[in-house]
Tab-separated table of C-alpha atoms in Angstrom:
chain	number	residue	atom	x	y	z
A	781	UNK	CA	-10.150	-4.218	-28.814
A	782	UNK	CA	-13.736	-4.942	-27.537
A	783	UNK	CA	-14.178	-6.279	-23.905
A	784	UNK	CA	-17.467	-8.235	-23.800
A	785	UNK	CA	-18.779	-9.643	-20.856
A	786	UNK	CA	-20.674	-12.976	-21.795
A	787	UNK	CA	-23.343	-13.719	-19.080
A	788	UNK	CA	-25.135	-17.103	-18.589
A	789	UNK	CA	-27.013	-18.350	-15.587
A	790	UNK	CA	-25.183	-21.650	-15.007
A	791	UNK	CA	-21.824	-23.404	-15.599
A	792	UNK	CA	-23.270	-26.674	-16.379
A	793	UNK	CA	-23.480	-27.896	-20.032
A	794	UNK	CA	-26.838	-27.290	-21.621
A	795	UNK	CA	-27.901	-25.904	-24.953
A	796	UNK	CA	-27.307	-22.289	-24.096
A	797	UNK	CA	-23.866	-23.227	-22.467
A	798	UNK	CA	-22.940	-25.246	-25.490
A	799	UNK	CA	-23.849	-22.381	-27.724
A	800	UNK	CA	-21.843	-19.948	-25.664
A	801	UNK	CA	-18.789	-22.387	-25.674
A	802	UNK	CA	-18.656	-22.371	-29.547
A	803	UNK	CA	-19.450	-18.606	-29.778
A	804	UNK	CA	-16.373	-17.872	-27.663
A	805	UNK	CA	-14.168	-20.292	-29.295
A	806	UNK	CA	-14.941	-18.956	-32.861
A	807	UNK	CA	-14.808	-15.205	-31.884
A	808	UNK	CA	-11.831	-13.225	-33.321
A	809	UNK	CA	-9.735	-12.832	-30.319
A	810	UNK	CA	-7.649	-10.151	-32.063
A	811	UNK	CA	-10.905	-7.967	-32.045
A	812	UNK	CA	-12.681	-9.144	-29.117
A	813	UNK	CA	-11.797	-10.046	-25.544
A	814	UNK	CA	-14.675	-12.265	-24.210
A	815	UNK	CA	-14.969	-12.536	-20.421
A	816	UNK	CA	-17.580	-15.047	-18.932
A	817	UNK	CA	-19.693	-14.421	-15.905
A	818	UNK	CA	-21.766	-17.489	-14.634
A	819	UNK	CA	-23.936	-17.607	-11.666
A	820	UNK	CA	-22.915	-21.221	-10.970
A	821	UNK	CA	-19.794	-23.271	-11.625
A	822	UNK	CA	-19.633	-26.455	-13.868
A	823	UNK	CA	-18.198	-28.060	-16.911
A	824	UNK	CA	-18.548	-25.121	-19.116
A	825	UNK	CA	-16.425	-22.952	-16.777
A	826	UNK	CA	-13.663	-25.539	-16.833
A	827	UNK	CA	-13.605	-25.820	-20.694
A	828	UNK	CA	-13.651	-21.843	-20.877
A	829	UNK	CA	-10.599	-21.702	-18.544
A	830	UNK	CA	-8.887	-24.420	-20.599
A	831	UNK	CA	-9.301	-22.202	-23.655
A	832	UNK	CA	-7.585	-19.173	-21.710
A	833	UNK	CA	-10.780	-17.322	-21.212
A	834	UNK	CA	-11.216	-15.227	-18.072
A	835	UNK	CA	-14.236	-16.417	-16.053
A	836	UNK	CA	-16.194	-15.204	-12.918
A	837	UNK	CA	-18.676	-16.922	-10.760
A	838	UNK	CA	-21.152	-14.890	-8.730
A	839	UNK	CA	-23.146	-17.595	-6.918
A	840	UNK	CA	-27.043	-17.274	-7.185
A	841	UNK	CA	-29.860	-19.428	-8.481
A	842	UNK	CA	-32.464	-16.680	-8.338
A	843	UNK	CA	-33.733	-15.019	-11.476
A	844	UNK	CA	-33.429	-11.616	-9.998
A	845	UNK	CA	-31.236	-11.573	-6.992
A	846	UNK	CA	-30.667	-8.060	-5.201
A	847	UNK	CA	-27.893	-9.294	-3.173
A	848	UNK	CA	-25.578	-9.735	-6.169
A	849	UNK	CA	-26.294	-6.712	-8.051
A	850	UNK	CA	-23.402	-4.696	-6.384
A	851	UNK	CA	-20.937	-7.394	-7.182
A	852	UNK	CA	-21.954	-7.551	-10.778
A	853	UNK	CA	-21.608	-3.680	-11.098
A	854	UNK	CA	-18.064	-3.928	-9.575
A	855	UNK	CA	-17.170	-6.716	-11.975
A	856	UNK	CA	-18.235	-4.572	-14.927
A	857	UNK	CA	-16.156	-1.684	-13.863
A	858	UNK	CA	-13.166	-3.587	-12.820
A	859	UNK	CA	-12.911	-5.540	-16.157
A	860	UNK	CA	-13.640	-2.250	-18.176
A	861	UNK	CA	-16.504	-3.973	-19.976
A	862	UNK	CA	-17.828	-2.180	-23.082
A	863	UNK	CA	-20.684	-4.593	-24.018
A	864	UNK	CA	-22.645	-7.145	-21.874
A	865	UNK	CA	-24.172	-10.164	-23.722
A	866	UNK	CA	-26.767	-11.946	-21.606
A	867	UNK	CA	-27.754	-15.523	-22.767
A	868	UNK	CA	-31.118	-16.561	-21.306
A	869	UNK	CA	-33.840	-14.701	-19.388
A	870	UNK	CA	-32.226	-15.581	-15.931
A	871	UNK	CA	-28.921	-14.118	-16.945
A	872	UNK	CA	-30.543	-11.095	-18.628
A	873	UNK	CA	-32.812	-10.340	-15.456
A	874	UNK	CA	-29.845	-10.462	-13.166
A	875	UNK	CA	-27.576	-8.176	-15.441
A	876	UNK	CA	-30.213	-5.732	-16.442
A	877	UNK	CA	-30.021	-3.197	-13.561
A	878	UNK	CA	-26.173	-3.051	-13.405
A	879	UNK	CA	-25.922	-2.510	-17.143
A	880	UNK	CA	-28.458	0.263	-17.184
A	881	UNK	CA	-27.009	2.003	-14.055
A	882	UNK	CA	-23.490	2.080	-15.677
A	883	UNK	CA	-24.802	2.868	-19.239
A	884	UNK	CA	-23.253	-0.248	-20.744
A	885	UNK	CA	-24.920	-1.573	-23.835
A	886	UNK	CA	-26.732	-4.992	-23.163
A	887	UNK	CA	-27.616	-7.523	-25.768
A	888	UNK	CA	-30.050	-10.277	-24.805
A	889	UNK	CA	-29.949	-13.616	-26.724
A	890	UNK	CA	-33.174	-15.479	-26.158
A	891	UNK	CA	-32.618	-19.218	-26.152
A	892	UNK	CA	-36.355	-19.964	-25.950
A	893	UNK	CA	-38.973	-17.838	-24.080
A	894	UNK	CA	-39.590	-18.448	-20.400
A	895	UNK	CA	-43.265	-18.547	-20.976
A	896	UNK	CA	-45.141	-21.657	-22.273
A	897	UNK	CA	-48.555	-22.923	-23.092
A	898	UNK	CA	-48.395	-25.652	-20.394
A	899	UNK	CA	-47.854	-23.074	-17.552
A	900	UNK	CA	-50.845	-21.792	-15.429
A	901	UNK	CA	-52.335	-18.528	-17.088
A	902	UNK	CA	-51.148	-16.141	-14.247
A	903	UNK	CA	-47.582	-17.542	-14.455
A	904	UNK	CA	-47.320	-17.297	-18.151
A	905	UNK	CA	-48.646	-13.812	-18.274
A	906	UNK	CA	-46.068	-12.808	-15.453
A	907	UNK	CA	-43.141	-14.519	-17.524
A	908	UNK	CA	-44.400	-12.774	-20.717
A	909	UNK	CA	-44.417	-9.407	-18.913
A	910	UNK	CA	-40.857	-10.124	-17.544
A	911	UNK	CA	-39.541	-10.857	-21.136
A	912	UNK	CA	-41.163	-7.761	-22.454
A	913	UNK	CA	-39.483	-5.674	-19.662
A	914	UNK	CA	-36.015	-7.207	-20.574
A	915	UNK	CA	-36.465	-6.764	-24.205
A	916	UNK	CA	-37.574	-3.155	-23.837
A	917	UNK	CA	-34.583	-2.167	-21.725
A	918	UNK	CA	-31.782	-4.165	-23.828
A	919	UNK	CA	-30.170	-2.393	-26.721
A	920	UNK	CA	-30.481	-5.292	-28.906
A	921	UNK	CA	-32.315	-8.680	-28.745
A	922	UNK	CA	-31.294	-11.787	-30.649
A	923	UNK	CA	-33.443	-14.738	-31.330
A	924	UNK	CA	-32.079	-18.101	-32.201
A	925	UNK	CA	-35.056	-18.881	-34.528
A	926	UNK	CA	-37.548	-16.911	-36.534
A	927	UNK	CA	-40.285	-18.736	-34.728
A	928	UNK	CA	-39.008	-17.296	-31.448
A	929	UNK	CA	-39.031	-13.928	-32.864
A	930	UNK	CA	-42.534	-14.399	-34.230
A	931	UNK	CA	-43.699	-15.694	-30.734
A	932	UNK	CA	-42.181	-12.381	-29.121
A	933	UNK	CA	-44.064	-10.239	-31.627
A	934	UNK	CA	-47.302	-11.976	-31.135
A	935	UNK	CA	-47.151	-12.343	-27.363
A	936	UNK	CA	-45.950	-9.050	-26.225
A	937	UNK	CA	-45.308	-6.829	-29.232
A	938	UNK	CA	-41.427	-7.247	-29.501
A	939	UNK	CA	-40.733	-4.490	-31.959
A	940	UNK	CA	-37.404	-5.617	-33.283
A	941	UNK	CA	-35.075	-8.627	-33.157
A	942	UNK	CA	-31.943	-9.859	-34.928
A	943	UNK	CA	-32.431	-13.479	-35.787
A	944	UNK	CA	-29.139	-15.350	-35.625
A	945	UNK	CA	-29.831	-19.137	-35.716
A	946	UNK	CA	-27.784	-21.448	-33.424
A	947	UNK	CA	-24.828	-23.213	-34.982
A	948	UNK	CA	-22.561	-25.903	-33.912
A	949	UNK	CA	-18.827	-26.883	-34.399
A	950	UNK	CA	-18.888	-29.033	-37.510
A	951	UNK	CA	-15.394	-30.210	-37.081
A	952	UNK	CA	-16.246	-31.802	-33.716
A	953	UNK	CA	-19.555	-33.169	-34.848
A	954	UNK	CA	-18.554	-34.904	-38.241
A	955	UNK	CA	-19.764	-38.448	-38.812
A	956	UNK	CA	-16.947	-39.162	-41.086
A	957	UNK	CA	-14.382	-39.144	-38.084
A	958	UNK	CA	-13.106	-42.315	-36.497
A	959	UNK	CA	-14.984	-42.595	-33.191
A	960	UNK	CA	-14.656	-45.174	-30.409
A	961	UNK	CA	-17.510	-47.745	-30.360
A	962	UNK	CA	-19.346	-47.148	-27.076
A	963	UNK	CA	-21.891	-49.875	-27.603
A	964	UNK	CA	-19.894	-52.656	-25.818
A	965	UNK	CA	-19.358	-50.348	-22.699
A	966	UNK	CA	-23.029	-49.642	-22.568
A	967	UNK	CA	-24.005	-53.262	-22.837
A	968	UNK	CA	-25.387	-53.278	-26.389
A	969	UNK	CA	-24.467	-55.133	-29.569
A	970	UNK	CA	-24.247	-54.084	-33.223
A	971	UNK	CA	-27.795	-55.358	-34.093
A	972	UNK	CA	-29.607	-53.340	-31.440
A	973	UNK	CA	-31.519	-50.381	-32.530
A	974	UNK	CA	-30.539	-47.544	-30.147
A	975	UNK	CA	-32.721	-44.586	-29.414
A	976	UNK	CA	-30.936	-41.837	-27.698
A	977	UNK	CA	-32.266	-39.155	-25.496
A	978	UNK	CA	-29.115	-36.750	-24.705
A	979	UNK	CA	-30.505	-33.667	-23.043
A	980	UNK	CA	-31.099	-32.123	-19.612
A	981	UNK	CA	-33.421	-34.060	-17.342
A	982	UNK	CA	-35.985	-31.346	-16.874
A	983	UNK	CA	-39.698	-30.817	-17.573
A	984	UNK	CA	-38.824	-28.903	-20.701
A	985	UNK	CA	-37.271	-31.985	-22.309
A	986	UNK	CA	-40.072	-34.400	-21.370
A	987	UNK	CA	-37.949	-37.231	-20.118
A	988	UNK	CA	-40.733	-39.472	-18.789
A	989	UNK	CA	-42.490	-39.117	-22.176
A	990	UNK	CA	-39.346	-40.506	-23.728
A	991	UNK	CA	-39.098	-43.368	-21.264
A	992	UNK	CA	-42.990	-44.080	-21.659
A	993	UNK	CA	-42.450	-44.302	-25.407
A	994	UNK	CA	-39.340	-46.327	-25.270
A	995	UNK	CA	-41.130	-48.888	-23.153
A	996	UNK	CA	-44.035	-49.133	-25.545
A	997	UNK	CA	-41.734	-49.523	-28.579
A	998	UNK	CA	-39.415	-52.118	-26.759
A	999	UNK	CA	-42.419	-54.262	-25.966
A	1000	UNK	CA	-43.326	-54.179	-29.811
A	1001	UNK	CA	-39.810	-54.737	-30.917
A	1002	UNK	CA	-37.127	-56.063	-28.390
A	1003	UNK	CA	-34.415	-54.855	-30.430
A	1004	UNK	CA	-35.275	-51.329	-29.818
A	1005	UNK	CA	-33.185	-50.089	-26.689
A	1006	UNK	CA	-32.282	-46.761	-25.172
A	1007	UNK	CA	-29.466	-44.407	-24.232
A	1008	UNK	CA	-30.507	-41.844	-21.643
A	1009	UNK	CA	-27.895	-39.408	-20.866
A	1010	UNK	CA	-28.324	-36.029	-18.896
A	1011	UNK	CA	-29.130	-34.801	-15.574
A	1012	UNK	CA	-31.435	-32.195	-13.890
A	1013	UNK	CA	-34.293	-31.617	-11.375
A	1014	UNK	CA	-36.198	-34.543	-12.912
A	1015	UNK	CA	-33.513	-37.194	-12.121
A	1016	UNK	CA	-35.479	-38.788	-9.281
A	1017	UNK	CA	-38.628	-39.133	-11.266
A	1018	UNK	CA	-36.949	-40.488	-14.091
A	1019	UNK	CA	-34.839	-43.136	-12.192
A	1020	UNK	CA	-38.048	-44.138	-10.222
A	1021	UNK	CA	-39.835	-44.749	-13.573
A	1022	UNK	CA	-37.080	-46.749	-14.957
A	1023	UNK	CA	-36.901	-48.887	-11.828
A	1024	UNK	CA	-40.662	-49.292	-11.548
A	1025	UNK	CA	-40.907	-50.544	-15.235
A	1026	UNK	CA	-37.739	-52.676	-15.169
A	1027	UNK	CA	-36.183	-50.942	-17.969
A	1028	UNK	CA	-32.395	-51.530	-16.706
A	1029	UNK	CA	-31.939	-54.593	-19.224
A	1030	UNK	CA	-32.544	-52.345	-22.293
A	1031	UNK	CA	-31.707	-48.883	-21.192
A	1032	UNK	CA	-28.232	-47.337	-20.565
A	1033	UNK	CA	-28.685	-44.407	-18.089
A	1034	UNK	CA	-25.777	-41.815	-17.362
A	1035	UNK	CA	-25.435	-38.321	-16.037
A	1036	UNK	CA	-23.832	-35.583	-18.146
A	1037	UNK	CA	-20.993	-36.725	-20.261
A	1038	UNK	CA	-18.453	-34.903	-22.442
A	1039	UNK	CA	-18.147	-37.505	-25.279
A	1040	UNK	CA	-21.368	-36.467	-26.922
A	1041	UNK	CA	-20.067	-37.084	-30.563
A	1042	UNK	CA	-19.158	-40.585	-29.550
A	1043	UNK	CA	-22.461	-41.163	-27.934
A	1044	UNK	CA	-24.309	-39.889	-31.063
A	1045	UNK	CA	-22.205	-42.096	-33.216
A	1046	UNK	CA	-23.366	-45.052	-31.124
A	1047	UNK	CA	-27.026	-44.635	-31.617
A	1048	UNK	CA	-29.422	-45.055	-34.489
A	1049	UNK	CA	-32.006	-42.360	-33.736
A	1050	UNK	CA	-32.203	-39.290	-31.710
A	1051	UNK	CA	-35.440	-38.540	-29.810
A	1052	UNK	CA	-36.508	-35.172	-28.295
A	1053	UNK	CA	-39.977	-34.854	-27.210
A	1054	UNK	CA	-39.674	-31.436	-25.672
A	1055	UNK	CA	-42.488	-29.182	-24.590
A	1056	UNK	CA	-40.783	-26.046	-25.721
A	1057	UNK	CA	-37.434	-25.078	-27.499
A	1058	UNK	CA	-35.748	-21.947	-28.992
A	1059	UNK	CA	-33.513	-23.855	-31.321
A	1060	UNK	CA	-32.103	-26.926	-29.746
A	1061	UNK	CA	-28.313	-27.283	-29.839
A	1062	UNK	CA	-28.508	-31.033	-29.066
A	1063	UNK	CA	-30.897	-31.498	-32.053
A	1064	UNK	CA	-28.332	-29.777	-34.243
A	1065	UNK	CA	-25.585	-31.761	-32.806
A	1066	UNK	CA	-27.483	-35.120	-33.597
A	1067	UNK	CA	-28.451	-33.855	-37.137
A	1068	UNK	CA	-24.827	-33.024	-37.696
A	1069	UNK	CA	-23.957	-36.611	-37.010
A	1070	UNK	CA	-26.318	-37.690	-39.487
A	1071	UNK	CA	-28.875	-39.055	-37.189
A	1072	UNK	CA	-32.611	-39.395	-37.928
A	1073	UNK	CA	-34.752	-37.300	-35.530
A	1074	UNK	CA	-38.098	-37.800	-33.873
A	1075	UNK	CA	-39.129	-34.601	-32.324
A	1076	UNK	CA	-42.114	-32.575	-31.415
A	1077	UNK	CA	-43.134	-29.313	-33.196
A	1078	UNK	CA	-41.482	-26.918	-30.864
A	1079	UNK	CA	-40.577	-23.211	-32.213
A	1080	UNK	CA	-37.093	-23.959	-33.520
A	1081	UNK	CA	-37.530	-27.679	-34.227
A	1082	UNK	CA	-40.427	-26.790	-36.652
A	1083	UNK	CA	-37.782	-24.877	-38.667
A	1084	UNK	CA	-35.589	-27.739	-38.877
A	1085	UNK	CA	-37.491	-30.945	-39.254
A	1086	UNK	CA	-39.608	-31.589	-42.185
A	1087	UNK	CA	-41.686	-34.798	-41.499
A	1088	UNK	CA	-40.736	-37.823	-43.413
A	1089	UNK	CA	-37.853	-35.950	-45.141
A	1090	UNK	CA	-35.152	-35.482	-42.703
A	1091	UNK	CA	-36.978	-36.865	-39.481
A	1092	UNK	CA	-40.332	-37.570	-37.983
A	1093	UNK	CA	-42.537	-34.966	-36.177
A	1094	UNK	CA	-44.853	-36.260	-33.583
A	1095	UNK	CA	-47.506	-34.402	-31.470
A	1096	UNK	CA	-46.892	-33.010	-27.996
A	1097	UNK	CA	-47.383	-35.524	-25.199
A	1098	UNK	CA	-48.374	-38.447	-27.489
A	1099	UNK	CA	-46.221	-41.303	-26.263
A	1100	UNK	CA	-47.969	-43.732	-28.521
A	1101	UNK	CA	-47.131	-41.832	-31.619
A	1102	UNK	CA	-43.531	-41.489	-30.428
A	1103	UNK	CA	-43.320	-45.324	-29.887
A	1104	UNK	CA	-44.822	-45.799	-33.386
A	1105	UNK	CA	-42.167	-43.734	-34.821
A	1106	UNK	CA	-39.391	-45.549	-33.171
A	1107	UNK	CA	-40.861	-49.023	-34.325
A	1108	UNK	CA	-41.470	-47.699	-37.798
A	1109	UNK	CA	-37.862	-46.340	-38.207
A	1110	UNK	CA	-36.357	-49.491	-36.628
A	1111	UNK	CA	-38.073	-51.556	-39.308
A	1112	UNK	CA	-37.115	-49.035	-42.038
A	1113	UNK	CA	-33.260	-48.870	-42.026
A	1114	UNK	CA	-33.202	-47.262	-45.458
A	1115	UNK	CA	-35.576	-44.509	-44.545
A	1116	UNK	CA	-33.635	-44.050	-41.313
A	1117	UNK	CA	-30.328	-43.596	-43.182
A	1118	UNK	CA	-31.920	-41.280	-45.741
A	1119	UNK	CA	-33.641	-38.988	-43.094
A	1120	UNK	CA	-29.980	-38.844	-41.285
A	1121	UNK	CA	-28.365	-37.821	-44.550
A	1122	UNK	CA	-30.917	-35.038	-45.170
A	1123	UNK	CA	-30.370	-33.914	-41.537
A	1124	UNK	CA	-26.689	-33.580	-42.039
A	1125	UNK	CA	-26.940	-31.696	-45.367
A	1126	UNK	CA	-29.235	-29.100	-43.722
A	1127	UNK	CA	-26.877	-28.416	-40.774
A	1128	UNK	CA	-23.843	-28.227	-43.119
A	1129	UNK	CA	-25.574	-25.511	-45.265
A	1130	UNK	CA	-27.158	-23.332	-42.515
A	1131	UNK	CA	-25.795	-23.968	-38.885
A	1132	UNK	CA	-22.106	-23.570	-38.631
A	1133	UNK	CA	-20.828	-22.211	-35.355
A	1134	UNK	CA	-18.420	-19.831	-37.068
A	1135	UNK	CA	-21.262	-18.199	-39.182
A	1136	UNK	CA	-22.874	-17.435	-35.731
A	1137	UNK	CA	-19.717	-15.966	-34.215
A	1138	UNK	CA	-19.212	-13.742	-37.397
A	1139	UNK	CA	-22.792	-12.455	-37.074
A	1140	UNK	CA	-22.403	-11.697	-33.468
A	1141	UNK	CA	-19.192	-9.869	-34.081
A	1142	UNK	CA	-20.901	-7.562	-36.544
A	1143	UNK	CA	-23.615	-6.911	-33.866
A	1144	UNK	CA	-20.830	-5.949	-31.443
A	1145	UNK	CA	-19.060	-3.751	-33.859
A	1146	UNK	CA	-22.300	-2.012	-34.864
A	1147	UNK	CA	-23.220	-1.336	-31.140
A	1148	UNK	CA	-19.757	0.347	-30.478
């Protein structure tokens, strides 16, 4: 029986956290005992505990916190951990020294690199250097898209990486199921064309860009309305923009919710104008629900969305192009339905979370 410590930076639900939930759910518990370490509490921790998974929380929001290193080491020893699997750079940076000092194998799954083109040059270089160091000292590196692996090789000479694409629970995200109709409770009718933004409200996801595009599209076609679900460090900015532009009449705004399949069932179009991504779990969930996608050409998204075949790709930070895509799809229901069907088909073929768990299990077995 392998005892694996799954480490992640926060307990709130986001893409990496959804990935970890599904990974742990589908791991064969007769072979692997997964134990979770998070550096904050949240909904993900509560769900794991409901699954009977042992969880530990060591509070810190710093990417490398010397004050918690001793606690982490004590936890690894007390739980007799044989493998540590870090999800994301913040988790990896805090777990790196304890694993090396205890000679415990470390796997690092990259859920999108921490360096990006929109950062100041010095910040970008420092982030790339930190990623290089983390990858160098890990026993195995996993990238969730081929584009992410290529970026690592190009930026800092990443020598080897296992590409294991993200997957989702296709039983939960299944458009043929009977879902509650959430439209009335959100103030919308059956004829409204709903554009959904269901993601963390952070700079990465570009929530203000979404809101700007939605305002432009609604001005052109009043039937186009929005569903904005998520929370993060840009909540105040988003709420201020909504108020300043009187969007309350045609936008439903909510913090994080757990009924994501029902929300996706309610919308017509899923929009993700991100500035960077590894391989978006939220995007895969929307595709699995047969929704047409409008997104920017980030690393992982470029491998998923083929323009005018299973979605629409728009340039970064081009709110007019985003609005034009919303209007065009609202006025072309046949194309919208066709793109959604193609999106669902792709996810069924390639992105099942059970496949991900099986691939990670092989990695664990080979490591031991």
